[in-house]
mmCIF file of C-alpha atoms and ligand atoms in Angstrom:
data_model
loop_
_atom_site.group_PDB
_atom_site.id
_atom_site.type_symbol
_atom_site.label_atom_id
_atom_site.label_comp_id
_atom_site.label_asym_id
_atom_site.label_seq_id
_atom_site.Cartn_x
_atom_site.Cartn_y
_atom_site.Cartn_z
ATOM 1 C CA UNK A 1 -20.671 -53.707 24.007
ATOM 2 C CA UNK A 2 -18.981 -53.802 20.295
ATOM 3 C CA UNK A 3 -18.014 -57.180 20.675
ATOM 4 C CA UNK A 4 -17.605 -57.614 17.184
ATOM 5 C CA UNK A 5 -16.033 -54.499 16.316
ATOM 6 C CA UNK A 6 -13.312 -55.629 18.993
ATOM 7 C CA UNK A 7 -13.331 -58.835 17.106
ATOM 8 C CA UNK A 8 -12.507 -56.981 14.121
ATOM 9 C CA UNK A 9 -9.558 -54.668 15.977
ATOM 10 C CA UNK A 10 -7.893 -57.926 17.075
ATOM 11 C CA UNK A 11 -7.879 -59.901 13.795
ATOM 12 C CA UNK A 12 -6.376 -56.955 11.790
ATOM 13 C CA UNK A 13 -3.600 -56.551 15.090
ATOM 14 C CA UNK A 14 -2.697 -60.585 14.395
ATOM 15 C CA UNK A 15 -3.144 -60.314 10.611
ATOM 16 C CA UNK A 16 -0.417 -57.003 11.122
ATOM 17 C CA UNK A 17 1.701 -59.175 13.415
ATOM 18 C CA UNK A 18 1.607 -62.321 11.124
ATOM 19 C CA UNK A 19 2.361 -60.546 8.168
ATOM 20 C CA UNK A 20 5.593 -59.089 9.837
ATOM 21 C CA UNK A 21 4.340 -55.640 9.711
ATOM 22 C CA UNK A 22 5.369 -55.229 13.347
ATOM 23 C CA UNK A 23 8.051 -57.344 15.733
ATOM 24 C CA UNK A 24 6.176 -58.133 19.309
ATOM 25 C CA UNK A 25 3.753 -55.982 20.795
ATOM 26 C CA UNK A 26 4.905 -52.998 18.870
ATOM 27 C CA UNK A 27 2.440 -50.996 16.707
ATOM 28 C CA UNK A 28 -1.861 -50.259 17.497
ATOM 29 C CA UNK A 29 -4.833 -51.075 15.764
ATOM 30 C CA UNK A 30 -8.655 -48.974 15.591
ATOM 31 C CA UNK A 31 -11.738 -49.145 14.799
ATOM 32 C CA UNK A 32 -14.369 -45.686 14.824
ATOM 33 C CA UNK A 33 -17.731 -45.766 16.839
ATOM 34 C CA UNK A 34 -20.575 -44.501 18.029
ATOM 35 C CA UNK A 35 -22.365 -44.610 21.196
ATOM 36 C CA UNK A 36 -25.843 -45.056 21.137
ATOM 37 C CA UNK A 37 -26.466 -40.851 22.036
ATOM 38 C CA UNK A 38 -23.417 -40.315 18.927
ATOM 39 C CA UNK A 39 -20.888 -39.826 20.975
ATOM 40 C CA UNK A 40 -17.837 -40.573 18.441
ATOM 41 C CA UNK A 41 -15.187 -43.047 20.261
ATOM 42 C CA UNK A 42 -13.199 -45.622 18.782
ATOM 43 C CA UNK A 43 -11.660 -49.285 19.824
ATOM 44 C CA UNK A 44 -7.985 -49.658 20.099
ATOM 45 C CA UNK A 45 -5.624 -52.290 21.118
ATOM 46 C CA UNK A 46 -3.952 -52.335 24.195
ATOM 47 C CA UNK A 47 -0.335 -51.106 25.141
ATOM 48 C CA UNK A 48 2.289 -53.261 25.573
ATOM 49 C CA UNK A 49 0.536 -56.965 24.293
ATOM 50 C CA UNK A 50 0.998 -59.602 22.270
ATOM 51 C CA UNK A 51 -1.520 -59.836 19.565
ATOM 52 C CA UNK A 52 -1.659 -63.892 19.652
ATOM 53 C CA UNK A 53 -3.233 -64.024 23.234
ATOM 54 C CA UNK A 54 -5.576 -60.714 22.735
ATOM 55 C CA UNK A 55 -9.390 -61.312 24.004
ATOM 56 C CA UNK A 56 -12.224 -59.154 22.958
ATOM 57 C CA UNK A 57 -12.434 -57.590 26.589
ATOM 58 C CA UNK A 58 -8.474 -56.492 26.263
ATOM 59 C CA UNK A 59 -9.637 -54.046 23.032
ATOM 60 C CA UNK A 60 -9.880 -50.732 25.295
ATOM 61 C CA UNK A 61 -12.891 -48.252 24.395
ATOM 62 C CA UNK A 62 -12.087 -44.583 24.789
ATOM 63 C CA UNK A 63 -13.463 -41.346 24.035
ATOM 64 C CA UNK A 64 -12.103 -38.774 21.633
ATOM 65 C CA UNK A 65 -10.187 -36.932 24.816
ATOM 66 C CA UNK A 66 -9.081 -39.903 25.416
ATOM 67 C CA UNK A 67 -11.368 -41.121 28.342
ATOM 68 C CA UNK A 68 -11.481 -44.760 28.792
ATOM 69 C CA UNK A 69 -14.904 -45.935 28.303
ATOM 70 C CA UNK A 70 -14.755 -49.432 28.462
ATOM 71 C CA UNK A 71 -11.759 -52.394 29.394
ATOM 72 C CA UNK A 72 -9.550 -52.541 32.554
ATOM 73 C CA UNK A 73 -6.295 -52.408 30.203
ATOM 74 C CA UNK A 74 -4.676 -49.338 29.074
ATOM 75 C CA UNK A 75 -5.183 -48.191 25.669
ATOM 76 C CA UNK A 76 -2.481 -47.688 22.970
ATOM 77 C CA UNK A 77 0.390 -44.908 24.242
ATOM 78 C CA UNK A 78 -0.374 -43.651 20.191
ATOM 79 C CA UNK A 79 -4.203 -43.352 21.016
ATOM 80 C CA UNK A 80 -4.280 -39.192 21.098
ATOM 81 C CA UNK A 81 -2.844 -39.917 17.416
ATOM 82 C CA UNK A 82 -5.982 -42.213 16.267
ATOM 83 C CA UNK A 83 -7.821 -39.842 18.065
ATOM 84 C CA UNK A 84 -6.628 -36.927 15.559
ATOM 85 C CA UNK A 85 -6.672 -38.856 12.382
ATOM 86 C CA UNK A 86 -10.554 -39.436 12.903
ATOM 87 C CA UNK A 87 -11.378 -35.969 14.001
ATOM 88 C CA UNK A 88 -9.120 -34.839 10.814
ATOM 89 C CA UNK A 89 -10.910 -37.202 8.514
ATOM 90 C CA UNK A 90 -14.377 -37.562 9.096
ATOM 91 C CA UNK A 91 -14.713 -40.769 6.276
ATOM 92 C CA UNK A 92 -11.856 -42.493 7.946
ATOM 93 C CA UNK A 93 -13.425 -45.618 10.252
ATOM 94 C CA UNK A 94 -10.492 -47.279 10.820
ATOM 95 C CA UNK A 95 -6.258 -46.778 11.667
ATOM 96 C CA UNK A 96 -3.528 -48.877 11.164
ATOM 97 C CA UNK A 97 0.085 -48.504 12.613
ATOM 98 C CA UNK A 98 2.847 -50.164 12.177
ATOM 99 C CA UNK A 99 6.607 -50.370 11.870
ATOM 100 C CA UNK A 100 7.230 -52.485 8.587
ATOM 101 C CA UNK A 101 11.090 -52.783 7.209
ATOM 102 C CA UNK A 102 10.961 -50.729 3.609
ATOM 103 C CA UNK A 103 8.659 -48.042 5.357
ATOM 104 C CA UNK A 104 11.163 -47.726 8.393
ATOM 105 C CA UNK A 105 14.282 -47.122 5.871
ATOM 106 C CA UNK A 106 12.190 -44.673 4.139
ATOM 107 C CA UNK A 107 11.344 -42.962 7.436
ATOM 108 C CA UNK A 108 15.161 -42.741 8.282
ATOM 109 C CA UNK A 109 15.767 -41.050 5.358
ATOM 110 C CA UNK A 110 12.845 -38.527 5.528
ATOM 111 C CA UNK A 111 12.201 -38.795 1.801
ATOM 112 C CA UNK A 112 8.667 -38.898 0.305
ATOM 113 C CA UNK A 113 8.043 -41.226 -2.074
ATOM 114 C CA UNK A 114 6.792 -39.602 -5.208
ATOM 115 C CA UNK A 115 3.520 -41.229 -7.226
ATOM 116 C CA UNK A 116 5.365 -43.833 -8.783
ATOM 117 C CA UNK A 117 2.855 -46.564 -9.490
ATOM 118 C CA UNK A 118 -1.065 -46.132 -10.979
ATOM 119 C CA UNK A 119 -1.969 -48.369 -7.405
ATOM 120 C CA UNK A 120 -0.406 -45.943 -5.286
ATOM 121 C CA UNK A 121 -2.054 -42.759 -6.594
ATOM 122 C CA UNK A 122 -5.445 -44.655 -6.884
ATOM 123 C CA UNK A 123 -5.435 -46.173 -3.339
ATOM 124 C CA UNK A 124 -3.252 -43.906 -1.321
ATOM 125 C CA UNK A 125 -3.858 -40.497 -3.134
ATOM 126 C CA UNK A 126 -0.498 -39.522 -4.413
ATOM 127 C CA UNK A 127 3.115 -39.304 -2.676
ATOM 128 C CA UNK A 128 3.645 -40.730 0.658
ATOM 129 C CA UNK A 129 5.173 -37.933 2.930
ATOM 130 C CA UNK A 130 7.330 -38.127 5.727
ATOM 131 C CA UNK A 131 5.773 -36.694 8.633
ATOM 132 C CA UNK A 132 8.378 -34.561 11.089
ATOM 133 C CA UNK A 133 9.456 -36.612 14.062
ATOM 134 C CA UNK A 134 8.298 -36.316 17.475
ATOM 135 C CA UNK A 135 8.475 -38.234 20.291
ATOM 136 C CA UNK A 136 6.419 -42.061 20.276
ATOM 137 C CA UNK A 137 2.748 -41.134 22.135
ATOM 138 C CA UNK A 138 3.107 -36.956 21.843
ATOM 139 C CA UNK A 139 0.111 -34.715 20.836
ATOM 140 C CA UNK A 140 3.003 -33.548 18.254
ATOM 141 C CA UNK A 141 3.817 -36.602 17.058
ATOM 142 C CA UNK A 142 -0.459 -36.436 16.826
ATOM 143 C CA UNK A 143 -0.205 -33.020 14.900
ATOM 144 C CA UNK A 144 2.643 -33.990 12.202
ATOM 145 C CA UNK A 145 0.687 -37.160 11.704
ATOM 146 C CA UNK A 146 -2.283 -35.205 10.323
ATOM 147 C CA UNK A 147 -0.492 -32.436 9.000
ATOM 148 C CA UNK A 148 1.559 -35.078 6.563
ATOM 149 C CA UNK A 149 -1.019 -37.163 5.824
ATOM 150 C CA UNK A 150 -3.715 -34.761 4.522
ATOM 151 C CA UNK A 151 -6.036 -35.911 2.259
ATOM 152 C CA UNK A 152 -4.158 -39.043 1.854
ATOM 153 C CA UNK A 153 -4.519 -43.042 3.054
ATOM 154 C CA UNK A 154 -1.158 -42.929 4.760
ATOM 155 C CA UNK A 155 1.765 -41.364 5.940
ATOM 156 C CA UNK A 156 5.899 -42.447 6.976
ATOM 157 C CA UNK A 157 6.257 -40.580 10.413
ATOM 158 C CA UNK A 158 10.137 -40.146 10.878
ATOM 159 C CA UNK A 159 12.258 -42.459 12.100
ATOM 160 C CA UNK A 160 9.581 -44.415 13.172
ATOM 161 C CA UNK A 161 7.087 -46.191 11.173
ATOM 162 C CA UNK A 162 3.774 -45.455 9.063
ATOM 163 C CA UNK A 163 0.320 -44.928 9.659
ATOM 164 C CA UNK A 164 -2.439 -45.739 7.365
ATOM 165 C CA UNK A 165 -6.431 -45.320 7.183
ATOM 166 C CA UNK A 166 -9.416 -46.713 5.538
ATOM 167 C CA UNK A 167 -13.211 -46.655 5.452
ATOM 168 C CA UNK A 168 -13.329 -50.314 6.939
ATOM 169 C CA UNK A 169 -10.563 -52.258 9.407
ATOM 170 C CA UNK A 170 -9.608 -54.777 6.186
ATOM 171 C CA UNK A 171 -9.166 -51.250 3.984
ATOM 172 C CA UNK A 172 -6.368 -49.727 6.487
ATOM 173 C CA UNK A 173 -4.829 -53.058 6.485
ATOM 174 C CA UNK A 174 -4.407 -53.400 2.646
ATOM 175 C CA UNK A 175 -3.580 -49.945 2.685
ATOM 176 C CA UNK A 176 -0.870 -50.681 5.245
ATOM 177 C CA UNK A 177 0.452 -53.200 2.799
ATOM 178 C CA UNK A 178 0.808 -51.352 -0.230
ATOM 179 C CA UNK A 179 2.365 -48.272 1.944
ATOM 180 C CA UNK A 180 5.149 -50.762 2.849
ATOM 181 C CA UNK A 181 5.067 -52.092 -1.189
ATOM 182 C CA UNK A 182 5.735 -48.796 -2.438
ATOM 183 C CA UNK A 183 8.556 -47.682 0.087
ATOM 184 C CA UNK A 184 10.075 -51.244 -0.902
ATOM 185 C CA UNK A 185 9.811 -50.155 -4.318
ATOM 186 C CA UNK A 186 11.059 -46.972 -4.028
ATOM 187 C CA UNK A 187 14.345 -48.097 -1.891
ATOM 188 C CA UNK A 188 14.984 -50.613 -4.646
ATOM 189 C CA UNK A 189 14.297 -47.729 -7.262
ATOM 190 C CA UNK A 190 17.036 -45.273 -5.367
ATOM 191 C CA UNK A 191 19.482 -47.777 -5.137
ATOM 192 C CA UNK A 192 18.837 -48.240 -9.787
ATOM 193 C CA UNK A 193 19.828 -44.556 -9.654
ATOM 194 C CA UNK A 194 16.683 -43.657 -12.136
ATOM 195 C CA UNK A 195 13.291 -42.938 -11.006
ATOM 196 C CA UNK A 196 10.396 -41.983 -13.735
ATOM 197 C CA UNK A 197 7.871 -40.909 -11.879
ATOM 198 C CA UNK A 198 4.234 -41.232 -12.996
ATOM 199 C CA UNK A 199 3.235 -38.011 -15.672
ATOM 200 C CA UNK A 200 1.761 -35.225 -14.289
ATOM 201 C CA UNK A 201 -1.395 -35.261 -16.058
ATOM 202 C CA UNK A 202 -2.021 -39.122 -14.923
ATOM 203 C CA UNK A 203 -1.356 -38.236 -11.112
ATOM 204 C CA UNK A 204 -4.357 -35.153 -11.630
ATOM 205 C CA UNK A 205 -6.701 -38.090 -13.507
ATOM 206 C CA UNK A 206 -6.179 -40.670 -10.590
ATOM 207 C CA UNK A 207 -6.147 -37.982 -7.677
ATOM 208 C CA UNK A 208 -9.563 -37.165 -9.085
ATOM 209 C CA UNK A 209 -10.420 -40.820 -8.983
ATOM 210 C CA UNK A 210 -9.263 -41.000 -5.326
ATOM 211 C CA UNK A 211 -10.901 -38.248 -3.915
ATOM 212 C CA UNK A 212 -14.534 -38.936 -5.720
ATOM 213 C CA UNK A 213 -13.901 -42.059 -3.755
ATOM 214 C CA UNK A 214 -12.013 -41.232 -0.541
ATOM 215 C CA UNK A 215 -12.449 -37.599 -0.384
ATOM 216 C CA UNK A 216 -14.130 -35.730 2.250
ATOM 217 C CA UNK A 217 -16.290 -33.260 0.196
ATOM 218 C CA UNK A 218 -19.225 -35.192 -1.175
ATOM 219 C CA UNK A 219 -21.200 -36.750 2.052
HETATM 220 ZN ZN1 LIG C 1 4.860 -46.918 16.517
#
């Protein structure tokens, strides 16, 4: 079953791989579902491959207790973190995470990075926060995830990497992009020594934006 949905899970993984968002088999790719009775479960790659040689019957189906429902490989050691995202965010079909190199030196240095660009605010919904580290594949590591990212599109998790989310598989991918163009921004900023970040009363206009778009309230 899903066969295209896995599809989708593994072109996003190689599109992630080939755009040097991750080195080897490192980060984990989802997609939300439903079974035909609505039981919510999502796809997710598979721990420990390579993206290049990833078949639709490697993409692992699991519940949200983390239940394998379909595929013989094991899912994703960060799968109790997709998990949390989607119960968190109920208009939030699909994950990305990944370990990209400005978003990494942003996560070693714990800072957020402030709205600094109209894009970010629009697409992201505001600063980027660092999440507090835990341990790689913890239910804490889970928690601080969610706790950071809020209402947000994506979130730096401490000294390890990012995580970002969209209503489609291509949206948490662009998403994951632009995460990783604004921490590249920002470390170039620093290192200038002057920041202006974007007014006040422009980050309250495009937050508004974001959330008629993004947010959870209406439907
Ligand atoms: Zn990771």
């Amino acid at each position: 079953m899903w066969d295209s949905e896995k599809k989708a899970v593994i072109e996003v993984a190689q599109e992630m791989e080939r755009k040097g968002l991750v080195v080897g088999t490192a980060g984990n790719v989802s997609l939300r579902l439903k079974d035909p009775s609505g039981r919510e479960l999502l796809a997710i790659t598979p721990s420990g491959r390579y993206y290049d040689s990833l078949k639709i019957d490697d993409i692992v189906v699991v519940d949200f207790e983390g239940q394998r429902v379909e595929g013989e490989q094991k899912a994703s050691i960060e799968t109790v973190m997709h998990t949390e995202v989607y119960k968190a965010r109920k208009k939030v079909n699909a994950i990305v995470h990944a370990h990209p190199a400005f978003c990494s030196v942003i996560a070693v240095t714990g800072l957020d990075i402030p709205p600094l660009i109209d894009e970010q605010v629009i697409y992201i919904g505001g600063e980027i926060k660092v999440a507090e580290y835990a341990l790689p594949g913890t239910p804490e590591l889970a928690k601080n995830a969610v706790s950071a990212l809020g209402p947000r599109n994506a979130v730096i998790l401490a000294n390890h990497g990012v995580l970002s989310v969209g209503r489609d598989m291509r949206e948490a991918l662009t998403i994951c992009e632009l995460a990783e163009e604004m921490a590249k921004i920002y470390v170039s900023v620093l290192s200038l020594g002057k920041v202006n970040t974007l007014p006040a009363e422009v980050v309250e206009l495009e937050k508004a934006f974001f959330a008629s778009v993004y947010g959870e309230g209406e439907g």
